[in-house]
Structure formats: structure tokens, C-alpha cells
CSV table of C-alpha atoms in Angstrom, one decimal:
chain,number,residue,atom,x,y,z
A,1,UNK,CA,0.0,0.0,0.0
A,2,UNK,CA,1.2,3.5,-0.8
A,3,UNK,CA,2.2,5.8,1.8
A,4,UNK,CA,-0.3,8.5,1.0
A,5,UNK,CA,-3.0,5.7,1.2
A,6,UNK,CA,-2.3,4.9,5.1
A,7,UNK,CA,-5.1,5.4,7.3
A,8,UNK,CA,-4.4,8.7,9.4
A,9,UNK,CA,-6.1,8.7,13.0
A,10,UNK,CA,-8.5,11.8,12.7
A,11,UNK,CA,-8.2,13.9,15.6
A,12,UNK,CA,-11.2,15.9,15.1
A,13,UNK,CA,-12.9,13.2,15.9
A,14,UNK,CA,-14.5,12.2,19.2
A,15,UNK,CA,-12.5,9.4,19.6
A,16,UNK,CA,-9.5,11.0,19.5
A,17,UNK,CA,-10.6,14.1,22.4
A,18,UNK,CA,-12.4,11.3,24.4
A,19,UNK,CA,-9.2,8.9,24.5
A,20,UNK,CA,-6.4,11.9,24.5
A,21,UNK,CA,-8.6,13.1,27.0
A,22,UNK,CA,-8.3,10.0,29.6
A,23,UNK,CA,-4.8,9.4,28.7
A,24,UNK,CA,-4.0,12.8,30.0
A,25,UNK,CA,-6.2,12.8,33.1
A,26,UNK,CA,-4.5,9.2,34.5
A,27,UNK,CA,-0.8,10.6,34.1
A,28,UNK,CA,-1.8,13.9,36.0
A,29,UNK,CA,-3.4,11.6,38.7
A,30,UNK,CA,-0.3,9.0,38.7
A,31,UNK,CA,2.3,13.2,39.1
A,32,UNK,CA,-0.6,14.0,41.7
A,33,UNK,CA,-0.2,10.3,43.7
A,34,UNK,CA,3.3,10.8,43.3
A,35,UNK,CA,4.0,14.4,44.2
A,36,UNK,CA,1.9,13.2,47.4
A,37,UNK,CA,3.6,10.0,48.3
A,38,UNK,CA,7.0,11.9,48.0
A,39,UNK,CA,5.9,14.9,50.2
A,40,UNK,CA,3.5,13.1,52.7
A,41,UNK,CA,5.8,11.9,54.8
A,42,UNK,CA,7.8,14.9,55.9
A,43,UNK,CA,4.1,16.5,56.2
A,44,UNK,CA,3.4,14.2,58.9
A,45,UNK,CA,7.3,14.8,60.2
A,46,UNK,CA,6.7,18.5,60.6
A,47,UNK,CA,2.5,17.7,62.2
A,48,UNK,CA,4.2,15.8,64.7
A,49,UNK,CA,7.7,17.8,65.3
A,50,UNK,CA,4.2,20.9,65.8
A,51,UNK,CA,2.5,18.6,68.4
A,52,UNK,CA,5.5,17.4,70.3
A,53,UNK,CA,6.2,21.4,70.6
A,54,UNK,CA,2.4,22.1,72.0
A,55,UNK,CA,2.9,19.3,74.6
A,56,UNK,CA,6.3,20.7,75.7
A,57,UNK,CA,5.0,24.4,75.6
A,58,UNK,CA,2.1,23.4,78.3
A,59,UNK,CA,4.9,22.4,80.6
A,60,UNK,CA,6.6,25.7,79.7
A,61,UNK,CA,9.7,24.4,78.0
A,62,UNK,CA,9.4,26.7,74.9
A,63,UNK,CA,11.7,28.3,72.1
A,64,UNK,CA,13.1,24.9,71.2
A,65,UNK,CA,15.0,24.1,67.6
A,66,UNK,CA,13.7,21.3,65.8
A,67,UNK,CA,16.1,19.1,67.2
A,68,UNK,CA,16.0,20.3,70.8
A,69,UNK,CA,12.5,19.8,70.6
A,70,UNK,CA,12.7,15.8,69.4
A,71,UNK,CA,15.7,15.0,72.4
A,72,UNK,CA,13.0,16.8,75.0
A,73,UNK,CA,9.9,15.3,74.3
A,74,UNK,CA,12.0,11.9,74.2
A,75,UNK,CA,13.7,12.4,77.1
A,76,UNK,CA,10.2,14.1,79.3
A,77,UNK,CA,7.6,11.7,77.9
A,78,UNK,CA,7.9,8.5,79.3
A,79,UNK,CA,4.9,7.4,78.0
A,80,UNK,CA,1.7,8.1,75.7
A,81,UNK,CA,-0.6,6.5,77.4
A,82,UNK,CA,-4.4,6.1,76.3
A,83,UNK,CA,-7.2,5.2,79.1
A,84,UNK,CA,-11.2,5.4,79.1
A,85,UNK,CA,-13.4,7.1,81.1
A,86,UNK,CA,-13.3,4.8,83.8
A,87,UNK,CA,-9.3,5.0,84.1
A,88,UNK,CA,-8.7,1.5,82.8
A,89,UNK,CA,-5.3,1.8,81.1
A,90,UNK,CA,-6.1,0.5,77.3
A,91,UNK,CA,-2.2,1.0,76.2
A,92,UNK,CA,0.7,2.0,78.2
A,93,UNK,CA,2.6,3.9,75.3
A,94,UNK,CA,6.4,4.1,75.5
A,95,UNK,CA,9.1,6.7,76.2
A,96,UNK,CA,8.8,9.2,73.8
A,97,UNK,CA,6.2,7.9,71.9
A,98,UNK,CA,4.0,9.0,69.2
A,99,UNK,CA,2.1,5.4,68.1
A,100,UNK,CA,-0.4,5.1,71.3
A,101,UNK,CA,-2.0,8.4,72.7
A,102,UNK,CA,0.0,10.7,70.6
A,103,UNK,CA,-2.0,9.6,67.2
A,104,UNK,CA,-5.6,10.2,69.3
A,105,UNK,CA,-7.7,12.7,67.6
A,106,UNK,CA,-10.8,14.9,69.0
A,107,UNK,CA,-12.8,12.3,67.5
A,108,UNK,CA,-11.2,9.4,69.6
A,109,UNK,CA,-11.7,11.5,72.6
A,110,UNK,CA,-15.6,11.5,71.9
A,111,UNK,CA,-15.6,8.0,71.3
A,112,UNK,CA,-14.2,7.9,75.2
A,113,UNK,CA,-10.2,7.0,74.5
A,114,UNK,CA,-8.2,9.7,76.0
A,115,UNK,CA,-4.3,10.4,75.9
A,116,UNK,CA,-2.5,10.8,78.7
A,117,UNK,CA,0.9,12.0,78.7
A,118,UNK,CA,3.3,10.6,81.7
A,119,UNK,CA,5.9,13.4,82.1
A,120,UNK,CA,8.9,13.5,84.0
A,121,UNK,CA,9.8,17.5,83.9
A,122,UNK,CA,13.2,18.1,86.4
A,123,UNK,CA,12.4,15.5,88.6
A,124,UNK,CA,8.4,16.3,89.2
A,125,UNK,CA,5.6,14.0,87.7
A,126,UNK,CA,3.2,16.3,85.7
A,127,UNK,CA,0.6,14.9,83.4
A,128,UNK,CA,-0.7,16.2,80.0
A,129,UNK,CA,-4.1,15.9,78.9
A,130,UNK,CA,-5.2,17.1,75.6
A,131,UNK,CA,-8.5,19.0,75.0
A,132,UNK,CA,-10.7,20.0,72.3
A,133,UNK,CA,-13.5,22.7,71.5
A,134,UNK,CA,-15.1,25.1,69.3
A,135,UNK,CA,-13.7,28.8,69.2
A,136,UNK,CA,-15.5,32.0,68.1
A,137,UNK,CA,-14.5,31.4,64.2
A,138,UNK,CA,-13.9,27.5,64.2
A,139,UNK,CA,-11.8,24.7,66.2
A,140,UNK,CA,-9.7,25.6,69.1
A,141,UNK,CA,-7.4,22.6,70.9
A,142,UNK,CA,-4.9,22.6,73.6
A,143,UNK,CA,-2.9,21.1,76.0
A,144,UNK,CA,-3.2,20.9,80.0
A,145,UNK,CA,0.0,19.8,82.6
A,146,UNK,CA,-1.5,18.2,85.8
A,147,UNK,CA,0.6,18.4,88.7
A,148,UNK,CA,1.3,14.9,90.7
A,149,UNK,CA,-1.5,15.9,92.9
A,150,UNK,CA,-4.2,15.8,90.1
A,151,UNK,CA,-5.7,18.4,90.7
A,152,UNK,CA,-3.3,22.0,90.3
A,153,UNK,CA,-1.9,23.3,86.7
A,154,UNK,CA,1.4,22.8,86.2
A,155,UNK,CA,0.9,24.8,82.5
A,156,UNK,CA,-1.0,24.9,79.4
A,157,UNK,CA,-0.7,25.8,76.1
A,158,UNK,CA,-3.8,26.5,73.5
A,159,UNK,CA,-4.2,26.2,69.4
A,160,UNK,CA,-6.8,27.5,67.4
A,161,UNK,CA,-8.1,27.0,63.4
A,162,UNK,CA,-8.7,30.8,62.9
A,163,UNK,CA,-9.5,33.1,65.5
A,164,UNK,CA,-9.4,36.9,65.2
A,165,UNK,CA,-5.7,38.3,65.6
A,166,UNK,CA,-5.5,40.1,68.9
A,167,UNK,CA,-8.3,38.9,70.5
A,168,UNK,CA,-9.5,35.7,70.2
A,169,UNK,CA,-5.9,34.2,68.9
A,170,UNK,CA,-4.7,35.7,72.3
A,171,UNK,CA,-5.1,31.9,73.4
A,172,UNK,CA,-2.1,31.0,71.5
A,173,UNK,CA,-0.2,34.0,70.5
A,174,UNK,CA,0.1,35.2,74.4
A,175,UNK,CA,2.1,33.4,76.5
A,176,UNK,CA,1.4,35.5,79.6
A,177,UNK,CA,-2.0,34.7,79.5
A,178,UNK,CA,-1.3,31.0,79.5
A,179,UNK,CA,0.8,31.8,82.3
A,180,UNK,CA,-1.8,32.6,84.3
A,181,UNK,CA,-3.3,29.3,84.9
A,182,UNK,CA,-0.2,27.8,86.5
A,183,UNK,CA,-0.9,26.9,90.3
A,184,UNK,CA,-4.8,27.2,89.6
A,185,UNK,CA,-7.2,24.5,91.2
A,186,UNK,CA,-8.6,21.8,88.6
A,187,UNK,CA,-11.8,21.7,91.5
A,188,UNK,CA,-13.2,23.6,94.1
A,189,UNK,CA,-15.6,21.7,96.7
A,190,UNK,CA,-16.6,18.9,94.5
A,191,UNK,CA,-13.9,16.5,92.6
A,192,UNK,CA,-16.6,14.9,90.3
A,193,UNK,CA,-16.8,18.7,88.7
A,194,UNK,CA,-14.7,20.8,87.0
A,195,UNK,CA,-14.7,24.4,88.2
A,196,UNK,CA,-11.2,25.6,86.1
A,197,UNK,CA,-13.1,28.6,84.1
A,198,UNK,CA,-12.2,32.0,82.3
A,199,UNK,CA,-13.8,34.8,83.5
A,200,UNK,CA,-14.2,38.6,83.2
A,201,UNK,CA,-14.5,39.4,86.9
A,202,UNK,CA,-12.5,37.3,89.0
A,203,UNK,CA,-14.7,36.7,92.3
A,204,UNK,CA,-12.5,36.6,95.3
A,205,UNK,CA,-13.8,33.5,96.7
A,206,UNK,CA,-13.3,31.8,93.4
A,207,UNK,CA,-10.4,32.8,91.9
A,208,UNK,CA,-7.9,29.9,92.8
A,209,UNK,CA,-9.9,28.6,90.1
A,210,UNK,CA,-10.6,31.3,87.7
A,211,UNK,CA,-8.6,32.8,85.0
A,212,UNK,CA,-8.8,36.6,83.9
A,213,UNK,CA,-10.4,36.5,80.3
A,214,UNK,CA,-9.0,38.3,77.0
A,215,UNK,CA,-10.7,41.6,76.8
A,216,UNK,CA,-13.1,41.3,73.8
A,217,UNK,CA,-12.8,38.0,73.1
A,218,UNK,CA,-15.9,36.4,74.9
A,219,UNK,CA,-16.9,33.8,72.5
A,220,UNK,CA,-14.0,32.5,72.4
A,221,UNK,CA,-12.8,32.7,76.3
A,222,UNK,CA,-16.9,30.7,76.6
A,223,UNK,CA,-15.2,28.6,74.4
A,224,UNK,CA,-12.0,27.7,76.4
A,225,UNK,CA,-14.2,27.3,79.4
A,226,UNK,CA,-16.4,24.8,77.8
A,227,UNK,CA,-13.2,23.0,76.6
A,228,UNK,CA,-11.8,22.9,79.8
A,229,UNK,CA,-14.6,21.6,81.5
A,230,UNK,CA,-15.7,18.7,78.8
A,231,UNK,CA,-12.2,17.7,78.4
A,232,UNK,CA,-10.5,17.6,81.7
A,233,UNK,CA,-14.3,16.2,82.9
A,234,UNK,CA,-13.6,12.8,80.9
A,235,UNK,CA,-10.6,12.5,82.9
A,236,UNK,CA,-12.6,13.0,86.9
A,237,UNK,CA,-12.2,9.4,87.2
A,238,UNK,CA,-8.2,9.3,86.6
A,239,UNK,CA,-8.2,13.1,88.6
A,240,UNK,CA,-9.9,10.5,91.7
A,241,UNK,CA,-7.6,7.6,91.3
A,242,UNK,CA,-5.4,7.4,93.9
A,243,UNK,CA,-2.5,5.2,92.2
């Protein structure tokens, strides 16, 4: 057959676009799987070089490199434990460890498995317990230090998805705020409630348990409140344990 008689694949036609078109959709997928798979894993690196800094910044060790941060939380941590409700210990963890009550989420919490962080800070036994709520504009987190007695703050430190700069933020952009919960009382008369709260007017006869609020930040100081008193309240049976 002559060369100028070879069938030519028309690509005007719809066969060409439809298959040109798939061909060129699965090798921007296969890039997009690969650019993932390449980068994924030093995203979760640096998620979990961020949390091991929130835990160390609510027992106010703060300011640390990268690598400061990694020999800290190793040597500090000496176990990520996770419990129930009712204290039982579901997995002891391990020094240093991020496979046990490190991975939890907010979503494990509701579903009544809670991380506990055993902590050895200079000698002293301090405990950290993560907690989770809902901010003016969207998610807020942190993390609270228990002292041996289970029932004083050691420290805290709080996150948030997108609170308003200055004022709602304040929870984790001021560090002299956070400051102020150090030394105050988890409970007051009752240990089977919690009674750690923000407020705007500190009453005298509460205020070993009350923490000055954020001027113009209400929402989000209600917020904090709420998250303090759902989250360390999951935790009254472990606060009541005396081991």
C-alpha cells in the first residue's frame, strides 16, 4: 500500500478528544499520587515535630529548635498512654512515643479513648491531657499539665483553626496569659466537677480557680471554658484515682 494511502487517525474526531482526554487525566493523577507520596511523609514529620512542641509548651519548656524539641519530648515523655473514662489503662505507650495516645484525635476523645501524657519535667511527675472545643470562628485545641496531685496546673498551652488576631488568637499567641493558669485548682468543693473557668471578673472567693479573660474575646474565652470543663471532665475518674 502506498504511503499516501495509510489510514491517518483523525483527531477531530470524538474518539481521538475522548481517548487523548483520559490518557492525560491518569498521568496527571499518577504526578498528583506521586508528588503526594513523595511529600507526605515529611508533612506528617513536621505535624508531629508541631504537636511534640504544643505538649512541651504546656509544661513551659518553649523556644526549642527542631532538634532540641525531638531529644526533649523523648527524654520528658515517658509514656503516651491512652485510658477510658473509667481509668482503665487501654495501652501504656512508650518513652517518647508517638504510636499510642499521641496519634488520638478529638474524634477518639468522643468516642471515650483519651491520651495521657506521663511526664517527668526536672524530677516532678506532671501529666498532660489534651483537650478540644469550638472557638469563636472555628476549632480551638490545647494542652493541659497536671501536677502529681491531680488536681493543680502545672501549665497549658492552647491552638486555634482561625481566631481573630488580637483577640480571640490571644489563646495562642500570648504566653502570659497561659501563664496565668499555672498553680490554679482543677476543683473547688466537688472533685466529680470541674470548676477551672475563664472569667471577666474574677470573684475573690473563686479565683484559685478562675482565670482573667482576654478583653473582647468572649466567645472565644466561653469557648476555652467549655473545653476545659468537657475535656478535663472525661478525665474525673483518673483526677480520683489514687495510684
Amino acid at each position: 500500500m502506498a504511503e499516501g494511502n495509510k489510514k491517518r487517525f483523525d483527531t477531530n474526531s470524538n474518539s481521538y478528544i475522548i481517548i487523548y482526554s483520559t490518557v492525560l487525566v491518569v498521568v496527571v493523577a499518577f504526578l498528583l499520587a506521586l508528588v503526594f507520596q513523595v511529600f507526605k511523609s515529611r508533612q506528617d514529620a513536621n505535624e508531629a515535630l508541631d504537636k511534640k512542641k504544643q505538649i512541651l509548651n504546656s509544661l513551659n519548656i518553649r523556644n526549642l529548635s527542631d532538634e532540641e524539641t525531638n531529644k526533649a519530648y523523648h527524654d520528658i515523655v515517658l509514656g503516651d498512654k491512652v485510658i477510658d473514662t473509667n481509668a482503665k489503662v487501654i495501652s501504656n505507650g512508650e518513652q517518647g512515643g508517638v504510636k499510642d495516645g499521641f496519634k488520638l484525635t478529638g474524634d477518639d476523645f468522643k468516642n471515650g479513648k483519651l491520651a495521657l501524657f506521663d511526664c517527668n519535667v526536672n524530677g516532678k511527675k506532671v501529666y498532660v491531657i489534651p483537650v478540644y472545643g469550638m472557638g469563636l470562628w472555628g476549632p480551638i485545641n490545647g494542652y493541659i499539665a497536671v501536677n502529681d496531685d491531680k488536681s493543680t496546673i502545672y501549665g497549658v498551652y492552647f491552638n486555634h483553626a482561625s481566631e481573630t488576631a488580637g483577640l480571640g488568637a490571644e489563646i495562642k499567641d500570648n504566653a502570659n496569659w497561659q501563664a496565668l493558669f499555672k498553680n490554679k485548682h482543677i476543683f473547688a468543693n466537688d472533685r466529680n466537677t470541674v470548676a477551672l473557668s475563664i472569667s471577666k471578673k474574677i470573684d475573690p472567693e473563686k479565683q484559685a480557680n478562675q482565670v482573667d479573660a482576654v478583653t473582647g474575646a468572649t466567645l472565644t474565652m466561653n469557648g476555652v471554658t467549655e473545653m476545659l470543663h468537657e475535656g478535663l471532665g472525661a478525665y474525673i475518674k483518673f483526677f480520683n484515682d489514687k495510684k
